[in-house]
Amino acid sequence: MPNGAKTPDSPNILLILNDDMGFSDIGCYGGEIQTPNLDRLAANGLRYSQFYNTARCSPSRASLLTGLHPHQTGIGILTYSNGPEGYAGDLNKSCVTIAEALKSRNYTSYLSGKWHIASSLTEPTDTWPMQRGFDHFYGTIIGAGSFYHPNTLTRGNDNIEHEAVKDPSFFYTDAISDQAAAFIRQHKAQKPDAPFFQYVAYTAPHWPLHAHDEDIAKYKGRFDAGWDKLREERLKRLVDDGIIHPNWRLTDRDPTQPPWTDAEQREWTLRCMEVYAAQIDRMDQGIGRILKALDETGQMDNTLIIFLSDNGACAEDIPEGVTAKELVDQLMIAQAKTRDGRPVRFGNDPTLMPGAEDTYQSYGTAWANLSNTPFRLYKHWIHEGGIATPFIVHWPRGISERGGLRHNPSQLTDVMATILDVTGATYPKEYNGNAILPCEGESLVPSFASAYGNRGPLFWEHEGNAAVRVGKWKLVRKYPGPWELYDMETDRTEMNDLAAQHPDRVREMTAQYQQWANRCGVIPREKILELMKAEGGTAFWEEEKQK
């Protein structure tokens, strides 16, 4: 399909984002986790091997929904209003969301799931979904929390946390899926001839490790070989499937982690990964119900479906530099008690198996290292482990190839550009009286028909971690360290730093990065830390400074 070409009828858009999942966790990207519904989309659509997010929850959501870099939207880091860490922490009025842009084509927009781009968690503001273009919203404003009793559960602009308390079967992943499927059926019944935009934003598999016993049981024994052998097996599958080039070496095991043969607390350690896998499995089951709703309403063929993750796998321990009281009272990402009154037990305690409502744990660095196979580093960082995501595109009416691979480097800003392209929607220069920054993305539509050449430069910054990619070259920095340079054609796993051999290229790309950073409002990390020191800051933010 040539660039700019449209189908006779404007397609529906189904954008599915999940939370804190590694590059190679799902089945169709080499993982052990059973994801038949995502695998089905991949087998009948396209997989992209070099699509990038922005390494963290809130910035990725802001960039995905607006087609801008996160700093341009007011979401510099997160949404908490603790001094400069958020760069305001609210979606500003210099951007429009996909939902707002699609109003020019009479789309009805639905959101089921996590918002996490507003600093006000309890009172509706002009940065909440209903105020930013969505016609219907069911989900959470906060960025994480209990899957059995999530804080800030909202319908429209009204808090409905009591619904989870009253329903003993409530589980947030299921609720997101079922509401998304209900929205699709509702739309077909009420507006059969109009297109819809549906944004489904899961919190799975973000910690805490909460899952159903029957899902956890499916993975008993699946990870017993340990992270070292499993990383090698994943790499082989990725190479065999053409996602990873055979010349790219597997990164070393994270140096802070022991070989599997020396791992302690084996039963608990394995259980952590089994629960993590069960979280993704449950999400895939729900995606299956959403796809069933599309099939049963006759809307599958002309629905553009996109699936991706908001950042690489998360290596954080729970709690890490933050008390249980802060998790509950200040950050609002946990409940102190279960719905039936039992105390929630916080922290990665090997004597306590994760999964149940009264636990609050994470799966740790070694398993995150497996999740990001074959790359290194994690969420927060701009090395490939932090920003590489699976990216699946499925659209029977608009994409003829089935099971194709695309190796085009692309990033979140390109999603808005793509949706504008296929819908014919107009991206405004002004919206509600406010000047709107130009979209930063480039449409992926040319890649629907065949692979094509490199897009323009790609840029990232998060907490001082930064990168620029120009063609095959990637300049990247782990703050406060020096710039590193990698040839992504021969060494995408970033094993051979070429900065010393190419000082002129480093200078040129550094200048490109700095020009972008200045234009997009990136505050240098040093300045952020100076301001934080002057203002004091909570233990949580003190921990953030050390990352």
XYZ file of C-alpha atoms in Angstrom:
547
model
C 0.000 0.000 0.000
C 1.655 3.270 -1.032
C 2.299 5.995 1.498
C -0.855 7.998 2.115
C -3.173 5.394 0.575
C -6.416 4.788 2.441
C -8.866 1.949 2.482
C -12.387 2.868 1.301
C -13.632 3.046 4.870
C -11.683 4.552 7.733
C -10.257 1.643 9.746
C -10.901 1.095 13.405
C -7.772 1.460 15.541
C -6.980 -0.937 18.412
C -3.824 0.105 20.257
C -2.695 -2.369 22.947
C 0.094 -1.404 25.348
C 1.402 -3.524 28.181
C 3.616 -2.588 31.086
C 7.232 -3.488 31.944
C 7.570 -6.495 29.636
C 10.854 -7.581 28.091
C 11.693 -7.805 24.406
C 11.634 -11.601 24.178
C 8.990 -12.742 26.686
C 6.066 -13.548 24.392
C 5.991 -16.648 22.232
C 6.292 -14.940 18.852
C 9.429 -13.115 20.060
C 11.223 -16.219 21.319
C 9.828 -16.491 24.851
C 8.548 -19.395 26.904
C 5.266 -17.711 27.823
C 2.130 -19.010 26.104
C 0.647 -16.135 24.109
C -1.455 -17.794 21.376
C -3.514 -14.685 20.684
C -0.546 -12.376 20.201
C 1.104 -15.158 18.195
C -1.995 -15.256 15.980
C -1.739 -11.518 15.312
C 1.946 -11.887 14.460
C 1.365 -14.876 12.167
C -1.272 -12.945 10.238
C 0.431 -9.558 10.357
C 3.875 -8.056 10.832
C 6.510 -8.099 13.563
C 9.043 -5.298 13.908
C 12.428 -6.164 15.371
C 13.753 -2.636 15.981
C 10.859 -0.648 17.375
C 11.652 1.475 20.414
C 9.828 2.934 23.416
C 11.223 5.569 25.787
C 12.332 3.364 28.733
C 9.694 4.366 31.322
C 5.940 4.183 31.920
C 4.699 7.781 31.884
C 7.041 9.154 29.186
C 6.199 6.270 26.861
C 2.481 6.825 27.279
C 2.827 10.537 26.672
C 4.906 9.991 23.529
C 2.711 7.167 22.210
C -0.512 9.170 22.547
C 0.795 12.490 21.200
C 3.443 11.797 18.550
C 5.849 14.035 20.460
C 8.874 13.353 22.600
C 7.856 13.105 26.264
C 9.635 16.286 27.384
C 7.569 18.265 24.870
C 4.336 17.024 26.462
C 5.139 17.973 30.068
C 6.007 14.409 31.111
C 9.759 14.648 31.587
C 10.079 11.677 33.928
C 6.975 10.710 35.928
C 3.743 12.341 37.067
C 4.475 13.009 40.725
C 4.715 16.714 41.500
C 7.797 16.414 43.716
C 9.762 19.323 42.345
C 11.336 19.127 38.899
C 11.311 15.343 38.537
C 8.107 15.456 36.511
C 8.915 18.506 34.394
C 5.390 19.415 35.568
C 4.150 15.821 35.413
C 0.987 16.688 33.513
C 0.105 16.358 29.851
C 0.326 19.957 28.638
C -1.699 21.921 26.104
C 1.040 22.012 23.464
C 0.080 18.518 22.348
C -2.982 16.621 21.179
C -3.752 12.987 21.877
C -4.645 10.460 19.186
C -8.207 10.617 20.497
C -8.289 14.404 20.031
C -6.765 14.234 16.554
C -9.239 11.578 15.403
C -12.199 13.802 16.196
C -11.573 15.408 12.807
C -12.668 12.066 11.296
C -15.590 11.486 13.664
C -13.995 8.620 15.574
C -15.406 7.576 18.933
C -12.557 6.911 21.362
C -12.433 4.389 24.199
C -9.800 3.746 26.857
C -9.650 0.667 29.051
C -6.704 0.528 31.470
C -3.868 2.650 32.789
C -3.585 6.405 32.142
C -0.533 7.584 34.188
C -0.022 10.968 32.515
C -1.746 13.217 35.068
C -0.414 14.434 38.411
C -3.860 14.679 40.023
C -4.755 11.132 41.029
C -8.109 11.664 42.696
C -9.692 14.835 41.281
C -10.499 15.168 37.556
C -8.427 17.775 35.743
C -7.922 18.807 32.132
C -5.230 16.100 31.894
C -7.606 13.172 32.551
C -8.763 10.916 29.679
C -12.262 12.356 29.295
C -10.752 15.818 29.084
C -8.172 14.719 26.488
C -10.407 13.350 23.763
C -11.689 10.020 25.072
C -15.450 9.540 24.991
C -15.413 6.596 27.389
C -12.851 5.663 30.066
C -12.535 2.749 32.463
C -9.256 2.255 34.284
C -6.734 3.722 36.683
C -5.098 7.144 36.811
C -2.114 5.890 38.841
C 0.742 3.906 37.342
C 0.745 0.665 39.349
C -0.960 -1.154 42.179
C -2.731 -4.232 43.404
C -4.377 -6.281 40.676
C -7.078 -7.316 43.169
C -7.875 -3.829 44.498
C -6.299 -1.049 42.416
C -6.251 2.534 43.629
C -7.821 5.271 41.479
C -10.125 2.866 39.612
C -12.315 5.218 37.601
C -15.205 5.183 35.150
C -15.506 8.410 33.204
C -14.501 10.903 35.882
C -15.943 8.949 38.833
C -14.004 6.822 41.307
C -15.332 3.247 41.423
C -12.803 1.478 43.664
C -15.750 0.113 45.620
C -16.591 -2.159 42.671
C -13.381 -4.138 43.215
C -14.075 -4.384 46.935
C -17.569 -5.782 46.357
C -16.537 -8.320 43.716
C -14.431 -11.212 45.089
C -13.578 -12.309 41.532
C -12.232 -8.893 40.488
C -8.806 -8.953 38.815
C -7.602 -5.847 37.036
C -6.147 -7.535 33.946
C -9.465 -9.300 33.360
C -11.402 -6.107 33.997
C -9.363 -4.199 31.399
C -9.900 -6.952 28.821
C -13.593 -7.427 29.470
C -14.327 -3.716 29.381
C -12.420 -3.363 26.104
C -14.448 -6.190 24.566
C -17.658 -4.625 25.897
C -16.724 -1.262 24.386
C -16.285 -2.916 20.970
C -19.705 -4.574 21.150
C -21.299 -1.399 22.492
C -19.833 0.635 19.648
C -21.064 -1.787 16.998
C -24.574 -1.713 18.457
C -24.771 2.045 18.860
C -22.653 3.343 15.976
C -22.474 0.532 13.391
C -21.264 2.752 10.553
C -18.721 4.869 12.477
C -15.075 4.037 13.199
C -13.614 3.702 16.697
C -10.265 4.183 18.402
C -9.735 1.774 21.279
C -6.705 2.169 23.563
C -6.138 -0.847 25.831
C -3.454 -0.153 28.431
C -2.631 -3.135 30.640
C -0.680 -2.917 33.887
C 0.498 -6.530 33.480
C 3.218 -7.636 33.998
C 4.259 -4.615 36.124
C 4.837 -5.557 39.769
C 3.361 -6.545 42.178
C 3.469 -10.202 41.210
C -0.236 -11.049 41.313
C -1.739 -13.944 39.370
C -4.316 -16.730 39.473
C -3.247 -20.117 40.829
C -4.340 -21.926 37.668
C -2.217 -19.624 35.490
C 0.810 -19.974 37.756
C 0.472 -23.765 37.688
C 0.838 -23.781 33.889
C 4.471 -22.666 34.291
C 5.532 -25.044 37.025
C 8.870 -26.434 35.848
C 9.048 -24.314 32.696
C 11.887 -22.161 34.011
C 13.724 -24.835 36.014
C 16.667 -24.795 33.606
C 17.555 -21.343 34.974
C 18.298 -17.980 33.447
C 21.644 -18.870 31.856
C 20.384 -21.777 29.749
C 17.058 -20.083 29.024
C 18.793 -16.975 27.694
C 20.766 -19.142 25.274
C 17.610 -20.986 24.193
C 15.744 -17.733 23.633
C 18.547 -16.340 21.523
C 18.518 -19.442 19.328
C 14.776 -19.088 18.745
C 15.159 -15.383 17.961
C 17.911 -16.127 15.453
C 16.060 -19.057 13.903
C 13.003 -16.839 13.472
C 14.980 -14.050 11.832
C 14.324 -11.471 14.543
C 17.948 -11.317 15.704
C 20.971 -11.492 13.398
C 23.130 -14.572 14.053
C 26.268 -12.417 14.343
C 24.919 -10.466 17.328
C 26.382 -11.981 20.478
C 24.383 -12.736 23.592
C 25.231 -10.210 26.280
C 26.875 -11.419 29.444
C 24.754 -12.288 32.421
C 24.147 -9.208 34.562
C 27.356 -8.919 36.637
C 25.361 -8.431 39.845
C 23.681 -11.819 39.461
C 25.022 -15.322 40.165
C 25.117 -18.142 37.651
C 22.012 -20.280 37.933
C 24.062 -23.098 39.422
C 24.797 -20.822 42.409
C 21.299 -19.365 42.760
C 19.788 -19.542 46.241
C 16.180 -19.868 47.352
C 15.395 -21.822 44.169
C 11.733 -22.555 44.925
C 10.905 -18.901 45.607
C 13.075 -17.633 42.748
C 11.339 -19.902 40.245
C 7.940 -18.992 41.628
C 8.662 -15.303 40.923
C 9.216 -16.022 37.230
C 6.242 -18.376 37.114
C 3.957 -15.646 38.455
C 5.418 -13.083 36.054
C 4.714 -15.456 33.162
C 1.184 -16.034 34.463
C 0.559 -12.270 34.406
C 1.379 -12.108 30.692
C -0.558 -15.311 30.025
C -3.653 -13.783 31.648
C -3.269 -10.654 29.531
C -3.070 -12.748 26.369
C -6.225 -14.607 27.384
C -7.958 -11.240 27.661
C -6.627 -10.111 24.299
C -8.243 -13.250 22.933
C -11.619 -12.066 24.248
C -11.077 -8.649 22.645
C -10.252 -10.302 19.301
C -13.356 -12.463 19.676
C -15.449 -9.302 20.058
C -13.953 -7.967 16.817
C -14.621 -11.262 15.031
C -18.191 -11.583 16.277
C -19.051 -7.989 15.315
C -17.497 -8.366 11.865
C -14.865 -5.703 12.480
C -11.611 -7.671 12.433
C -10.699 -7.161 8.775
C -10.748 -3.373 8.927
C -9.262 -2.869 12.384
C -5.617 -1.822 12.568
C -4.244 -3.569 15.670
C -0.937 -2.504 17.207
C 0.674 -4.221 20.209
C 3.771 -3.090 22.127
C 5.296 -2.604 25.596
C 6.041 0.707 27.334
C 9.635 -0.133 28.317
C 12.007 -3.019 28.769
C 11.810 -5.462 31.654
C 12.027 -4.040 35.160
C 14.910 -5.065 37.433
C 13.641 -3.227 40.534
C 13.269 -4.978 43.864
C 10.199 -4.253 46.002
C 10.490 -2.085 47.926
C 13.601 -0.344 46.674
C 14.416 2.819 48.628
C 10.792 3.298 49.651
C 8.781 2.265 52.696
C 5.490 0.405 52.694
C 3.837 3.520 54.115
C 5.102 5.581 51.171
C 3.823 2.953 48.722
C 0.364 3.166 50.271
C -0.046 6.778 51.425
C 2.215 8.896 49.236
C 2.658 7.048 45.950
C -0.768 5.364 46.102
C 0.458 2.243 44.307
C -0.505 -0.279 46.976
C -3.151 -1.153 49.544
C -2.239 -1.673 53.199
C -4.806 -4.448 53.570
C -6.549 -6.983 51.385
C -10.241 -6.586 50.625
C -11.060 -8.975 53.477
C -8.874 -7.130 55.965
C -5.588 -9.072 56.022
C -2.321 -7.040 56.060
C -0.414 -6.893 52.784
C 3.155 -8.146 53.200
C 5.609 -5.994 51.256
C 9.019 -6.926 49.922
C 10.867 -9.759 48.216
C 10.796 -12.197 51.130
C 11.945 -15.690 50.002
C 9.837 -17.267 52.736
C 6.688 -15.810 51.137
C 5.527 -17.119 47.772
C 4.238 -14.360 45.465
C 0.931 -14.297 43.645
C -1.767 -13.757 46.254
C -3.472 -10.481 47.181
C -1.614 -10.212 50.494
C 1.821 -10.165 48.791
C 3.677 -7.353 47.021
C 6.848 -8.533 45.267
C 8.864 -8.267 42.040
C 10.807 -10.840 40.024
C 14.239 -9.222 40.193
C 17.271 -8.517 38.058
C 18.221 -12.020 36.890
C 14.795 -12.759 35.434
C 14.582 -9.269 33.920
C 17.891 -10.096 32.253
C 16.183 -13.151 30.743
C 13.163 -11.081 29.674
C 15.394 -8.686 27.729
C 17.368 -11.421 25.932
C 19.670 -10.832 24.092
C 20.134 -7.223 25.287
C 21.545 -5.669 28.439
C 20.155 -3.233 30.989
C 16.521 -2.568 31.748
C 13.699 -0.089 32.232
C 15.145 3.390 33.021
C 18.132 2.967 30.679
C 18.475 3.703 26.961
C 20.622 0.714 26.059
C 18.633 -1.811 24.009
C 17.313 -3.684 27.053
C 15.550 -0.542 28.231
C 13.930 0.567 24.972
C 13.510 -2.426 22.627
C 9.920 -3.687 22.486
C 8.006 -6.306 20.554
C 5.832 -4.488 18.028
C 3.053 -6.321 16.215
C 0.849 -4.813 13.500
C -2.248 -6.636 12.201
C -4.692 -5.257 9.611
C -6.117 -7.761 7.111
C -7.602 -5.116 4.833
C -4.497 -2.942 4.791
C -1.612 -5.440 5.007
C -1.442 -8.327 2.557
C 1.693 -10.034 3.882
C 1.228 -12.609 6.616
C 3.922 -13.312 9.174
C 6.359 -10.753 7.809
C 9.315 -9.245 9.613
C 10.397 -5.618 9.449
C 13.763 -4.426 10.679
C 13.096 -0.708 10.232
C 14.244 1.332 13.269
C 11.201 3.247 14.532
C 9.916 4.722 17.785
C 6.769 5.745 19.652
C 6.253 9.058 17.881
C 5.682 7.076 14.670
C 2.425 5.576 15.982
C 0.566 8.896 15.841
C 1.965 9.565 12.346
C 0.840 6.112 11.198
C -2.672 6.472 12.588
C -3.039 9.900 10.970
C -1.902 8.353 7.674
C -4.332 5.428 7.622
C -7.343 7.398 8.913
C -6.856 10.602 6.958
C -7.169 12.578 10.186
C -5.764 16.080 10.324
C -3.036 16.902 12.808
C -3.869 20.401 14.040
C -1.562 23.378 14.298
C -3.934 24.737 16.943
C -6.373 22.992 19.281
C -8.814 24.646 21.676
C -6.992 27.919 21.220
C -3.534 26.468 21.992
C -0.640 26.220 19.535
C 0.282 22.558 18.969
C 3.849 21.383 18.409
C 4.415 19.571 15.086
C 4.223 15.768 15.165
C 7.708 14.288 15.507
C 6.917 10.884 14.013
C 7.140 9.313 10.582
C 4.409 7.017 9.261
C 5.024 3.278 9.232
C 2.586 2.794 6.348
C 5.364 2.368 3.739
C 6.652 -0.595 5.735
C 3.268 -2.333 5.556
C 4.018 -3.324 1.962
C 7.761 -3.947 2.201
C 10.887 -3.058 4.108
C 12.166 0.416 3.418
C 15.151 2.604 4.253
C 16.032 4.250 7.523
C 13.855 6.990 8.955
C 15.381 10.203 10.324
C 17.421 10.262 13.543
C 15.928 8.720 16.693
C 16.439 10.410 20.070
C 15.944 9.483 23.738
C 16.558 10.909 27.197
C 15.433 9.666 30.580
C 17.013 10.623 33.924
C 20.212 11.593 32.120
C 20.395 8.301 30.251
C 20.383 9.304 26.611
C 20.907 8.184 23.029
C 20.741 9.188 19.408
C 20.549 6.719 16.549
C 21.418 7.754 13.002
C 21.225 4.921 10.501
C 23.345 2.071 11.798
C 25.079 4.170 14.454
C 23.851 4.508 18.018
C 25.432 6.872 20.529
C 24.255 6.031 24.047
C 25.052 7.060 27.610
C 24.331 5.442 30.950
C 24.254 8.469 33.227
C 26.626 9.740 34.561
C 29.001 7.725 32.408
C 30.577 8.662 29.075
C 29.055 8.350 25.625
C 29.396 4.929 23.975
C 29.147 4.263 20.240
C 27.819 1.088 18.610
C 27.417 -0.179 15.065
C 23.886 -1.586 15.209
C 24.285 -3.571 12.001
C 27.105 -5.693 13.382
C 26.586 -5.328 17.138
C 23.029 -4.529 18.200
C 23.641 -6.142 21.576
C 26.094 -3.303 22.316
C 29.120 -5.392 23.195
C 31.852 -3.460 21.352
C 32.084 0.249 22.162
C 33.619 2.061 19.174
C 33.677 5.576 20.674
C 37.478 5.683 20.923
C 37.869 4.646 17.247
C 35.424 7.246 15.927
C 35.863 10.488 17.905
C 34.623 12.655 15.025
C 31.393 10.665 14.769
C 30.923 10.896 18.535
C 31.309 14.678 18.402
C 28.923 14.986 15.470
C 26.245 12.796 17.046
C 26.662 14.469 20.437
C 25.983 17.793 18.742
C 22.880 16.328 17.079
C 21.670 15.049 20.427
C 22.265 18.378 22.142
C 20.401 20.256 19.433
C 17.443 17.910 19.859
C 17.586 18.134 23.670
C 17.570 21.918 23.543
C 14.674 21.997 21.082
C 12.560 19.494 23.015
C 13.051 20.950 26.484
C 15.273 18.311 28.060
C 16.533 19.557 31.424
C 20.103 18.320 32.036
C 20.179 15.693 34.770
C 22.748 17.685 36.726
C 20.304 20.578 36.941
C 17.505 18.263 38.100
C 19.694 16.896 40.889
C 20.735 20.388 41.964
C 17.113 21.434 42.230
C 16.190 18.246 44.076
C 18.998 18.790 46.565
C 17.857 22.350 47.144
C 14.250 21.271 47.683
C 14.963 18.275 49.887
C 12.923 15.415 48.472
C 11.503 12.169 49.779
C 13.385 8.927 50.251
C 11.813 7.750 47.002
C 13.359 10.544 45.002
C 16.667 10.204 46.825
C 16.748 6.634 45.557
C 15.900 7.821 42.057
C 18.960 10.050 42.038
C 21.260 7.083 42.488
C 19.956 5.156 39.450
